[in-house]
């Protein structure tokens, strides 16, 4: 039988049998979000207001930005458990640095600017450290970041002497617009969230690097035998995530103007949950930034609903998120 | 469960297994298009066809692993609920997969009873299970007892456990998918006598194999599938190799190796006194020239794969050097090798070669993403699509669309996909490790054609193969390894220099060695 490949080749738009199912699957998180929002509107008429929407999105921004970075790490087949602790450590260091700079005579604007830059640097360095331990040190990502999860938070607690580190008042006033200001009625953190997600989407889907991340997650050994610089790509995913944690933290610090041992607590749970709920498989290989963003919003809508209504106690927020991850993982299992 | 249906045993003529009009589609591929199969009790029924012809899919439908879109199956005259593994098992159908699926940490007896343990008051009765398992093993004449841990058994022995499990479940239809793929000659012989014994006891055995000799040795009848369709069934008296190949391929094979001898160009690759760290490659030197196909023959374990991996930079070199166009390769890593123009198609394409979960397009273009990107490594989807379509056309890859996953392709098409990826980097040297293993006859001849074309374009090809006819047919010259050493070279002259099975085997077995 002479093969007739050109005749068999159909443009993807013509779709195979897989397309509807795949489309349906991609729509899963969005469908969930729509259902939740409908539920919210029915339960409480404060829910479907612009202010509440912006409130939810602003709160989503921190986790969402981290989740975008986490998405890369998970697609490459890795994991980072330390992001919450890292955020706490970055917050503490940034506050210490800003206060110090303010005291030695820098203008508040310069002190805040340098502090923000420092947040990105610390985040990137922490990620780089993770990447080196994982690639050159050949230690499981789970173990490396479990270790740093403890290390980072312990140092923050040590710096804060068990209490809280607080930003000086003048600096706090200069810094607060980063969290509280808005542009076109949309709060600044939401804009940053949108920007990070857009850049993340482009990197993942439109660059060679993004393709390599997926290739490594699909099969690391095969990637090694193809022209993929596996170690460099992997280190970069952790650096990228670290920078995302830095961005999230520098948006978060002006909100309270302080850092304490509870800063960023359970953020790793929420970030990983966002990625998984968004349809990325924990085993790696493929995933979506859009899904991750929707996943993050979905989780904070759940939190918001728990706050606005009295369905369950707000203390059970983390429990609800935990249930959601397990349920979604269960649904993903069915796809195999 | 079957009490109601047991009355219709009044049809003594019903075949043990009857499949009719089975259809099954996967996304983008019609895997089965109306296949019929009739198997009588007490016969060995061979099922043949190229890879991708639908044999495994058909058997998975039978075992309930897949649900057929259309068609019906009757086992001993009773209709079988499709798509339900438990129903298939209850009906007495057992499939022994290519990959053995025993629980390695459990004993033989526990494996035989897995899922249907004998228990007394909720506690597993090990003694009873051991006794019953021992009885079954005895009828098979195994050399091991029921209490041995499964992981200690050879593959042949594990197969016997699977058969024992089938007998224990009173299976009447036994399906064996390429059971001899991993067996030695002696083990194969033992398996055959076991199969003949089971046939005498009235079991219906479906035997899937590529190997003509096995089909001749065992089969009472042979059914052939092609492209998901049923081609026909031959009685034993009608069997002929020519006829079977024609049924499988759909055309006379004609010229199989169409390769024309090339004039070798300039020297491209030089390997100088290379040894590895584990003693698998010892002081090997060789050169490859542009445009020639050099066969690398030897027995399994002779160090051929290890040598290719050293050249590719996948393993560490203990001593010696590799030169590309006179320049020594310094960065000893696959990435360094790829950058200097060395490509490697590994033997194990599923574990080491392909991104199974990724699309055909992503697989083909993976090695040239950097080259084909603009600016800050931005991909150009149109360009990549164009490259993919061109490769699919050039290599005659049968794939539903560039977006189809590599996982769903047949072995031959997967292999072509992999070769296509390497061709995209315009390699100077291409190392092919058993490129036709697990590939059907039609795809084999296409791979030979491709390799010939690459050589004609000036690529130096090192062709590792354990199939002597293939090495002899395609190579311009042949190198032979034995126990890590390069034993000699056949340049295709007269007498001792001729590329013949005898000369290759003389080097491979150590009966001859050249002073090289």
PDB file of N, CA and C in Angstrom, chain B residues 1-54:
ATOM      1  N   UNK B   1     -23.217 -16.639  37.854  1.00  0.00           N
ATOM      2  CA  UNK B   1     -23.404 -15.577  36.870  1.00  0.00           C
ATOM      3  C   UNK B   1     -23.827 -16.134  35.513  1.00  0.00           C
ATOM      4  N   UNK B   2     -23.246 -17.299  35.162  1.00  0.00           N
ATOM      5  CA  UNK B   2     -23.507 -17.838  33.829  1.00  0.00           C
ATOM      6  C   UNK B   2     -24.597 -18.900  33.865  1.00  0.00           C
ATOM      7  N   UNK B   3     -25.250 -19.073  35.012  1.00  0.00           N
ATOM      8  CA  UNK B   3     -26.196 -20.165  35.178  1.00  0.00           C
ATOM      9  C   UNK B   3     -27.292 -20.121  34.111  1.00  0.00           C
ATOM     10  N   UNK B   4     -27.799 -18.933  33.811  1.00  0.00           N
ATOM     11  CA  UNK B   4     -28.882 -18.820  32.858  1.00  0.00           C
ATOM     12  C   UNK B   4     -28.444 -19.192  31.456  1.00  0.00           C
ATOM     13  N   UNK B   5     -27.229 -18.849  31.157  1.00  0.00           N
ATOM     14  CA  UNK B   5     -26.770 -19.030  29.785  1.00  0.00           C
ATOM     15  C   UNK B   5     -26.254 -20.435  29.526  1.00  0.00           C
ATOM     16  N   UNK B   6     -26.114 -21.228  30.590  1.00  0.00           N
ATOM     17  CA  UNK B   6     -25.399 -22.487  30.422  1.00  0.00           C
ATOM     18  C   UNK B   6     -26.166 -23.512  29.585  1.00  0.00           C
ATOM     19  N   UNK B   7     -27.440 -23.256  29.325  1.00  0.00           N
ATOM     20  CA  UNK B   7     -28.208 -24.232  28.563  1.00  0.00           C
ATOM     21  C   UNK B   7     -27.826 -24.272  27.088  1.00  0.00           C
ATOM     22  N   UNK B   8     -27.295 -23.153  26.592  1.00  0.00           N
ATOM     23  CA  UNK B   8     -27.069 -23.135  25.158  1.00  0.00           C
ATOM     24  C   UNK B   8     -25.759 -23.811  24.766  1.00  0.00           C
ATOM     25  N   UNK B   9     -25.255 -24.686  25.643  1.00  0.00           N
ATOM     26  CA  UNK B   9     -24.090 -25.470  25.279  1.00  0.00           C
ATOM     27  C   UNK B   9     -24.471 -26.507  24.231  1.00  0.00           C
ATOM     28  N   UNK B  10     -25.708 -26.420  23.755  1.00  0.00           N
ATOM     29  CA  UNK B  10     -26.199 -27.378  22.771  1.00  0.00           C
ATOM     30  C   UNK B  10     -25.696 -27.058  21.362  1.00  0.00           C
ATOM     31  N   UNK B  11     -24.672 -26.196  21.263  1.00  0.00           N
ATOM     32  CA  UNK B  11     -24.130 -25.893  19.943  1.00  0.00           C
ATOM     33  C   UNK B  11     -22.691 -26.391  19.901  1.00  0.00           C
ATOM     34  N   UNK B  12     -22.514 -27.674  19.680  1.00  0.00           N
ATOM     35  CA  UNK B  12     -21.161 -28.225  19.757  1.00  0.00           C
ATOM     36  C   UNK B  12     -20.255 -27.657  18.671  1.00  0.00           C
ATOM     37  N   UNK B  13     -20.843 -27.158  17.598  1.00  0.00           N
ATOM     38  CA  UNK B  13     -20.031 -26.700  16.486  1.00  0.00           C
ATOM     39  C   UNK B  13     -19.539 -25.263  16.652  1.00  0.00           C
ATOM     40  N   UNK B  14     -20.041 -24.576  17.679  1.00  0.00           N
ATOM     41  CA  UNK B  14     -19.650 -23.172  17.831  1.00  0.00           C
ATOM     42  C   UNK B  14     -18.134 -23.076  17.999  1.00  0.00           C
ATOM     43  N   UNK B  15     -17.481 -22.169  17.254  1.00  0.00           N
ATOM     44  CA  UNK B  15     -16.044 -22.012  17.423  1.00  0.00           C
ATOM     45  C   UNK B  15     -15.723 -21.471  18.805  1.00  0.00           C
ATOM     46  N   UNK B  16     -14.500 -21.749  19.251  1.00  0.00           N
ATOM     47  CA  UNK B  16     -14.110 -21.282  20.576  1.00  0.00           C
ATOM     48  C   UNK B  16     -14.172 -19.763  20.634  1.00  0.00           C
ATOM     49  N   UNK B  17     -13.812 -19.161  19.519  1.00  0.00           N
ATOM     50  CA  UNK B  17     -13.796 -17.701  19.492  1.00  0.00           C
ATOM     51  C   UNK B  17     -14.271 -17.237  18.129  1.00  0.00           C
ATOM     52  N   UNK B  18     -15.200 -16.316  18.170  1.00  0.00           N
ATOM     53  CA  UNK B  18     -15.719 -15.804  16.913  1.00  0.00           C
ATOM     54  C   UNK B  18     -15.821 -14.292  17.028  1.00  0.00           C
ATOM     55  N   UNK B  19     -15.074 -13.581  16.201  1.00  0.00           N
ATOM     56  CA  UNK B  19     -15.160 -12.121  16.199  1.00  0.00           C
ATOM     57  C   UNK B  19     -15.712 -11.727  14.835  1.00  0.00           C
ATOM     58  N   UNK B  20     -16.653 -10.812  14.850  1.00  0.00           N
ATOM     59  CA  UNK B  20     -17.270 -10.478  13.565  1.00  0.00           C
ATOM     60  C   UNK B  20     -17.440  -8.962  13.420  1.00  0.00           C
ATOM     61  N   UNK B  21     -16.931  -8.438  12.343  1.00  0.00           N
ATOM     62  CA  UNK B  21     -17.156  -7.029  11.990  1.00  0.00           C
ATOM     63  C   UNK B  21     -16.658  -6.040  13.024  1.00  0.00           C
ATOM     64  N   UNK B  22     -15.501  -6.343  13.628  1.00  0.00           N
ATOM     65  CA  UNK B  22     -15.011  -5.463  14.695  1.00  0.00           C
ATOM     66  C   UNK B  22     -14.451  -4.172  14.100  1.00  0.00           C
ATOM     67  N   UNK B  23     -14.962  -3.054  14.583  1.00  0.00           N
ATOM     68  CA  UNK B  23     -14.436  -1.757  14.161  1.00  0.00           C
ATOM     69  C   UNK B  23     -14.015  -0.972  15.379  1.00  0.00           C
ATOM     70  N   UNK B  24     -12.909  -0.231  15.223  1.00  0.00           N
ATOM     71  CA  UNK B  24     -12.431   0.583  16.339  1.00  0.00           C
ATOM     72  C   UNK B  24     -11.655   1.768  15.783  1.00  0.00           C
ATOM     73  N   UNK B  25     -12.030   2.947  16.228  1.00  0.00           N
ATOM     74  CA  UNK B  25     -11.313   4.150  15.798  1.00  0.00           C
ATOM     75  C   UNK B  25     -10.645   4.803  16.979  1.00  0.00           C
ATOM     76  N   UNK B  26      -9.469   5.352  16.710  1.00  0.00           N
ATOM     77  CA  UNK B  26      -8.832   6.239  17.673  1.00  0.00           C
ATOM     78  C   UNK B  26      -8.793   7.610  17.038  1.00  0.00           C
ATOM     79  N   UNK B  27      -8.555   8.631  17.840  1.00  0.00           N
ATOM     80  CA  UNK B  27      -8.492   9.987  17.266  1.00  0.00           C
ATOM     81  C   UNK B  27      -7.586  10.008  16.035  1.00  0.00           C
ATOM     82  N   UNK B  28      -8.182  10.227  14.878  1.00  0.00           N
ATOM     83  CA  UNK B  28      -7.373  10.397  13.677  1.00  0.00           C
ATOM     84  C   UNK B  28      -7.010   9.108  12.974  1.00  0.00           C
ATOM     85  N   UNK B  29      -7.235   7.974  13.584  1.00  0.00           N
ATOM     86  CA  UNK B  29      -6.834   6.713  12.966  1.00  0.00           C
ATOM     87  C   UNK B  29      -7.979   5.715  13.068  1.00  0.00           C
ATOM     88  N   UNK B  30      -8.254   5.049  11.976  1.00  0.00           N
ATOM     89  CA  UNK B  30      -9.205   3.940  12.053  1.00  0.00           C
ATOM     90  C   UNK B  30      -8.379   2.678  12.244  1.00  0.00           C
ATOM     91  N   UNK B  31      -8.329   2.157  13.451  1.00  0.00           N
ATOM     92  CA  UNK B  31      -7.416   1.060  13.767  1.00  0.00           C
ATOM     93  C   UNK B  31      -7.944  -0.272  13.267  1.00  0.00           C
ATOM     94  N   UNK B  32      -9.244  -0.464  13.344  1.00  0.00           N
ATOM     95  CA  UNK B  32      -9.843  -1.720  12.867  1.00  0.00           C
ATOM     96  C   UNK B  32     -11.042  -1.379  12.001  1.00  0.00           C
ATOM     97  N   UNK B  33     -11.073  -1.963  10.811  1.00  0.00           N
ATOM     98  CA  UNK B  33     -12.221  -1.679   9.955  1.00  0.00           C
ATOM     99  C   UNK B  33     -12.929  -2.970   9.568  1.00  0.00           C
ATOM    100  N   UNK B  34     -13.721  -3.484  10.497  1.00  0.00           N
ATOM    101  CA  UNK B  34     -14.519  -4.667  10.188  1.00  0.00           C
ATOM    102  C   UNK B  34     -13.701  -5.939  10.106  1.00  0.00           C
ATOM    103  N   UNK B  35     -13.102  -6.336  11.230  1.00  0.00           N
ATOM    104  CA  UNK B  35     -12.246  -7.524  11.225  1.00  0.00           C
ATOM    105  C   UNK B  35     -13.031  -8.745  11.697  1.00  0.00           C
ATOM    106  N   UNK B  36     -12.856  -9.866  10.988  1.00  0.00           N
ATOM    107  CA  UNK B  36     -13.441 -11.144  11.389  1.00  0.00           C
ATOM    108  C   UNK B  36     -12.326 -12.078  11.835  1.00  0.00           C
ATOM    109  N   UNK B  37     -12.636 -12.919  12.809  1.00  0.00           N
ATOM    110  CA  UNK B  37     -11.653 -13.922  13.217  1.00  0.00           C
ATOM    111  C   UNK B  37     -12.407 -15.100  13.812  1.00  0.00           C
ATOM    112  N   UNK B  38     -12.086 -16.294  13.328  1.00  0.00           N
ATOM    113  CA  UNK B  38     -12.696 -17.506  13.853  1.00  0.00           C
ATOM    114  C   UNK B  38     -11.611 -18.441  14.333  1.00  0.00           C
ATOM    115  N   UNK B  39     -11.682 -18.834  15.586  1.00  0.00           N
ATOM    116  CA  UNK B  39     -10.669 -19.733  16.110  1.00  0.00           C
ATOM    117  C   UNK B  39     -11.370 -20.945  16.703  1.00  0.00           C
ATOM    118  N   UNK B  40     -10.912 -22.154  16.276  1.00  0.00           N
ATOM    119  CA  UNK B  40     -11.545 -23.379  16.771  1.00  0.00           C
ATOM    120  C   UNK B  40     -10.861 -23.835  18.054  1.00  0.00           C
ATOM    121  N   UNK B  41     -11.567 -24.668  18.779  1.00  0.00           N
ATOM    122  CA  UNK B  41     -10.929 -25.292  19.932  1.00  0.00           C
ATOM    123  C   UNK B  41      -9.845 -26.223  19.418  1.00  0.00           C
ATOM    124  N   UNK B  42      -8.760 -26.307  20.147  1.00  0.00           N
ATOM    125  CA  UNK B  42      -7.710 -27.240  19.779  1.00  0.00           C
ATOM    126  C   UNK B  42      -6.926 -26.839  18.550  1.00  0.00           C
ATOM    127  N   UNK B  43      -6.874 -25.553  18.269  1.00  0.00           N
ATOM    128  CA  UNK B  43      -5.998 -25.146  17.168  1.00  0.00           C
ATOM    129  C   UNK B  43      -5.114 -23.983  17.614  1.00  0.00           C
ATOM    130  N   UNK B  44      -3.951 -23.903  16.969  1.00  0.00           N
ATOM    131  CA  UNK B  44      -3.117 -22.723  17.128  1.00  0.00           C
ATOM    132  C   UNK B  44      -3.369 -21.855  15.904  1.00  0.00           C
ATOM    133  N   UNK B  45      -3.890 -20.694  16.148  1.00  0.00           N
ATOM    134  CA  UNK B  45      -4.280 -19.816  15.053  1.00  0.00           C
ATOM    135  C   UNK B  45      -3.339 -18.624  15.043  1.00  0.00           C
ATOM    136  N   UNK B  46      -2.468 -18.552  14.043  1.00  0.00           N
ATOM    137  CA  UNK B  46      -1.516 -17.444  14.005  1.00  0.00           C
ATOM    138  C   UNK B  46      -2.191 -16.195  13.449  1.00  0.00           C
ATOM    139  N   UNK B  47      -1.848 -15.066  14.044  1.00  0.00           N
ATOM    140  CA  UNK B  47      -2.371 -13.796  13.567  1.00  0.00           C
ATOM    141  C   UNK B  47      -1.166 -12.978  13.123  1.00  0.00           C
ATOM    142  N   UNK B  48      -1.132 -12.661  11.843  1.00  0.00           N
ATOM    143  CA  UNK B  48       0.031 -11.944  11.322  1.00  0.00           C
ATOM    144  C   UNK B  48      -0.381 -10.610  10.724  1.00  0.00           C
ATOM    145  N   UNK B  49       0.617  -9.766  10.537  1.00  0.00           N
ATOM    146  CA  UNK B  49       0.375  -8.450   9.960  1.00  0.00           C
ATOM    147  C   UNK B  49       1.502  -7.537  10.346  1.00  0.00           C
ATOM    148  N   UNK B  50       1.659  -6.471   9.586  1.00  0.00           N
ATOM    149  CA  UNK B  50       2.714  -5.522   9.895  1.00  0.00           C
ATOM    150  C   UNK B  50       2.400  -4.839  11.225  1.00  0.00           C
ATOM    151  N   UNK B  51       3.411  -4.167  11.778  1.00  0.00           N
ATOM    152  CA  UNK B  51       3.117  -3.325  12.936  1.00  0.00           C
ATOM    153  C   UNK B  51       2.108  -2.272  12.504  1.00  0.00           C
ATOM    154  N   UNK B  52       1.123  -2.051  13.346  1.00  0.00           N
ATOM    155  CA  UNK B  52       0.125  -1.053  12.992  1.00  0.00           C
ATOM    156  C   UNK B  52      -1.014  -1.642  12.173  1.00  0.00           C
ATOM    157  N   UNK B  53      -0.956  -2.940  11.890  1.00  0.00           N
ATOM    158  CA  UNK B  53      -2.028  -3.561  11.100  1.00  0.00           C
ATOM    159  C   UNK B  53      -3.287  -3.737  11.932  1.00  0.00           C
ATOM    160  N   UNK B  54      -3.136  -3.719  13.264  1.00  0.00           N
ATOM    161  CA  UNK B  54      -4.301  -3.800  14.136  1.00  0.00           C
ATOM    162  C   UNK B  54      -4.375  -5.059  14.976  1.00  0.00           C
TER     163      UNK B  54
END
